[in-house]
């Protein structure tokens, strides 16, 4: 592939946000368009980005901009009403909790933000959301959310759940007919999972994210050669590149995507492999024609 031509970033952050960001929604879309990218999906930990994406699309043409919803406490947590509304308005991804997930809070010692980046506003204390009951079964409300996503064209994404929660959710969602499940950055230290589990989830039918953020100094969770070896074991056709960028202390997301591709090329990945993970696979996941 030539540069970022036709690339899609399904997981990218911009302002307005509760965290410091390197670009706002409009700057992100303009930079992605100038780089020749096909589409971006806005992600915010505190609100639906569907309306934001629609407004950006009216102002910046030549790039497809989509929204998503993260089921943190700020939208009511595991809230079927928020899911239903977001899907009907055109959300491409419905994320399980991130900063409100019990697994996230446990990782950061009870904090719902990150030690790597601090929120710019006060966050109320949270007890942490788990999708499992005390006996280890999915909560009834999770079935409601799964069934709303089924047949909608939206993707069920796993957020910052634990590896066990992710496995149970993926297995159940696919068995109930959800067509598209995305495992969120399984190499990132917050919810890091063994390669064997990633392969198991892919065999169930899920896609897995492979993220530039996992290679960045403060967030370093994996070495580039290990990341590439894992992609090949999982199967290129089931891996999706994303940056998870937008943090104020990093290059812009578009720059970060270009750096990511360069790293993968230096690790011996073929252009056609990268093109599959940057262009074809995310387009299929998002249902883009």
PDB file of N, CA and C in Angstrom, residues 6 24-25 36 41 52 68 76-77 91 93 96 99 101 108 114 119-120 123 127 131 142 190 198 207 223 255-256 276:
ATOM      1  N   UNK A   6      -6.319   4.598   1.659  1.00  0.00           N
ATOM      2  CA  UNK A   6      -7.365   3.604   1.894  1.00  0.00           C
ATOM      3  C   UNK A   6      -7.408   3.033   3.289  1.00  0.00           C
ATOM      4  N   UNK A  24      -8.585  17.840  17.668  1.00  0.00           N
ATOM      5  CA  UNK A  24     -10.023  17.765  17.864  1.00  0.00           C
ATOM      6  C   UNK A  24     -10.639  16.949  16.718  1.00  0.00           C
ATOM      7  N   UNK A  25     -11.951  16.755  16.778  1.00  0.00           N
ATOM      8  CA  UNK A  25     -12.626  15.912  15.788  1.00  0.00           C
ATOM      9  C   UNK A  25     -12.361  16.391  14.360  1.00  0.00           C
ATOM     10  N   UNK A  36      -5.000  10.488   2.816  1.00  0.00           N
ATOM     11  CA  UNK A  36      -5.590   9.517   1.896  1.00  0.00           C
ATOM     12  C   UNK A  36      -6.325   8.384   2.582  1.00  0.00           C
ATOM     13  N   UNK A  41     -13.075   5.951  13.044  1.00  0.00           N
ATOM     14  CA  UNK A  41     -14.163   5.784  14.010  1.00  0.00           C
ATOM     15  C   UNK A  41     -13.752   6.490  15.295  1.00  0.00           C
ATOM     16  N   UNK A  52     -21.340  13.573  17.039  1.00  0.00           N
ATOM     17  CA  UNK A  52     -20.108  14.288  16.679  1.00  0.00           C
ATOM     18  C   UNK A  52     -19.640  13.876  15.282  1.00  0.00           C
ATOM     19  N   UNK A  68     -19.106   5.824  17.833  1.00  0.00           N
ATOM     20  CA  UNK A  68     -19.181   4.598  18.630  1.00  0.00           C
ATOM     21  C   UNK A  68     -19.690   4.963  20.027  1.00  0.00           C
ATOM     22  N   UNK A  76     -24.522   5.428  31.742  1.00  0.00           N
ATOM     23  CA  UNK A  76     -25.397   4.497  32.449  1.00  0.00           C
ATOM     24  C   UNK A  76     -24.859   3.089  32.536  1.00  0.00           C
ATOM     25  N   UNK A  77     -23.592   2.889  32.161  1.00  0.00           N
ATOM     26  CA  UNK A  77     -22.988   1.561  32.255  1.00  0.00           C
ATOM     27  C   UNK A  77     -23.591   0.586  31.251  1.00  0.00           C
ATOM     28  N   UNK A  91     -24.208   4.111  15.124  1.00  0.00           N
ATOM     29  CA  UNK A  91     -22.941   3.716  15.753  1.00  0.00           C
ATOM     30  C   UNK A  91     -22.363   2.484  15.063  1.00  0.00           C
ATOM     31  N   UNK A  93     -19.520   0.854  16.399  1.00  0.00           N
ATOM     32  CA  UNK A  93     -19.023  -0.045  17.438  1.00  0.00           C
ATOM     33  C   UNK A  93     -19.701   0.255  18.765  1.00  0.00           C
ATOM     34  N   UNK A  96     -17.790  -2.489  25.290  1.00  0.00           N
ATOM     35  CA  UNK A  96     -17.986  -2.794  26.696  1.00  0.00           C
ATOM     36  C   UNK A  96     -17.196  -1.769  27.527  1.00  0.00           C
ATOM     37  N   UNK A  99     -12.831   2.583  31.208  1.00  0.00           N
ATOM     38  CA  UNK A  99     -12.432   3.109  32.509  1.00  0.00           C
ATOM     39  C   UNK A  99     -13.360   2.744  33.654  1.00  0.00           C
ATOM     40  N   UNK A 101     -14.735  -0.331  33.871  1.00  0.00           N
ATOM     41  CA  UNK A 101     -14.663  -1.782  34.058  1.00  0.00           C
ATOM     42  C   UNK A 101     -13.945  -2.120  35.371  1.00  0.00           C
ATOM     43  N   UNK A 108      -5.535  -0.245  37.874  1.00  0.00           N
ATOM     44  CA  UNK A 108      -5.036   1.082  38.243  1.00  0.00           C
ATOM     45  C   UNK A 108      -5.303   1.442  39.707  1.00  0.00           C
ATOM     46  N   UNK A 114      -6.033   6.871  34.037  1.00  0.00           N
ATOM     47  CA  UNK A 114      -4.832   6.087  33.794  1.00  0.00           C
ATOM     48  C   UNK A 114      -3.653   6.766  34.469  1.00  0.00           C
ATOM     49  N   UNK A 119      -7.188  12.529  33.753  1.00  0.00           N
ATOM     50  CA  UNK A 119      -8.347  13.287  33.305  1.00  0.00           C
ATOM     51  C   UNK A 119      -8.177  14.762  33.653  1.00  0.00           C
ATOM     52  N   UNK A 120      -8.740  15.610  32.808  1.00  0.00           N
ATOM     53  CA  UNK A 120      -8.679  17.055  33.058  1.00  0.00           C
ATOM     54  C   UNK A 120      -9.810  17.522  33.970  1.00  0.00           C
ATOM     55  N   UNK A 123     -13.346  13.000  38.400  1.00  0.00           N
ATOM     56  CA  UNK A 123     -14.159  11.810  38.122  1.00  0.00           C
ATOM     57  C   UNK A 123     -14.664  11.249  39.449  1.00  0.00           C
ATOM     58  N   UNK A 127     -17.300   1.861  41.542  1.00  0.00           N
ATOM     59  CA  UNK A 127     -17.090   0.538  42.140  1.00  0.00           C
ATOM     60  C   UNK A 127     -16.630  -0.477  41.106  1.00  0.00           C
ATOM     61  N   UNK A 131     -19.306  -7.845  33.831  1.00  0.00           N
ATOM     62  CA  UNK A 131     -20.440  -8.378  33.080  1.00  0.00           C
ATOM     63  C   UNK A 131     -20.883  -9.734  33.622  1.00  0.00           C
ATOM     64  N   UNK A 142     -26.599  -8.137  29.897  1.00  0.00           N
ATOM     65  CA  UNK A 142     -25.619  -8.325  28.817  1.00  0.00           C
ATOM     66  C   UNK A 142     -26.262  -9.077  27.652  1.00  0.00           C
ATOM     67  N   UNK A 190      -3.283  -3.248  30.110  1.00  0.00           N
ATOM     68  CA  UNK A 190      -4.525  -3.142  30.891  1.00  0.00           C
ATOM     69  C   UNK A 190      -5.302  -4.454  30.852  1.00  0.00           C
ATOM     70  N   UNK A 198      -6.023 -15.383  22.348  1.00  0.00           N
ATOM     71  CA  UNK A 198      -6.356 -14.597  21.158  1.00  0.00           C
ATOM     72  C   UNK A 198      -6.691 -15.522  19.980  1.00  0.00           C
ATOM     73  N   UNK A 207     -12.567 -10.843  15.561  1.00  0.00           N
ATOM     74  CA  UNK A 207     -11.395 -10.111  15.078  1.00  0.00           C
ATOM     75  C   UNK A 207     -10.611  -9.628  16.299  1.00  0.00           C
ATOM     76  N   UNK A 223       6.954  -6.217  22.327  1.00  0.00           N
ATOM     77  CA  UNK A 223       8.003  -5.822  21.382  1.00  0.00           C
ATOM     78  C   UNK A 223       7.474  -5.965  19.952  1.00  0.00           C
ATOM     79  N   UNK A 255      -0.126  10.642  11.979  1.00  0.00           N
ATOM     80  CA  UNK A 255       1.318  10.396  12.015  1.00  0.00           C
ATOM     81  C   UNK A 255       1.614   9.041  12.658  1.00  0.00           C
ATOM     82  N   UNK A 256       0.915   8.766  13.750  1.00  0.00           N
ATOM     83  CA  UNK A 256       1.121   7.514  14.459  1.00  0.00           C
ATOM     84  C   UNK A 256       0.815   6.301  13.605  1.00  0.00           C
ATOM     85  N   UNK A 276      -4.151  -5.587   4.073  1.00  0.00           N
ATOM     86  CA  UNK A 276      -5.301  -6.373   4.568  1.00  0.00           C
ATOM     87  C   UNK A 276      -5.739  -5.883   5.940  1.00  0.00           C
TER      88      UNK A 276
END
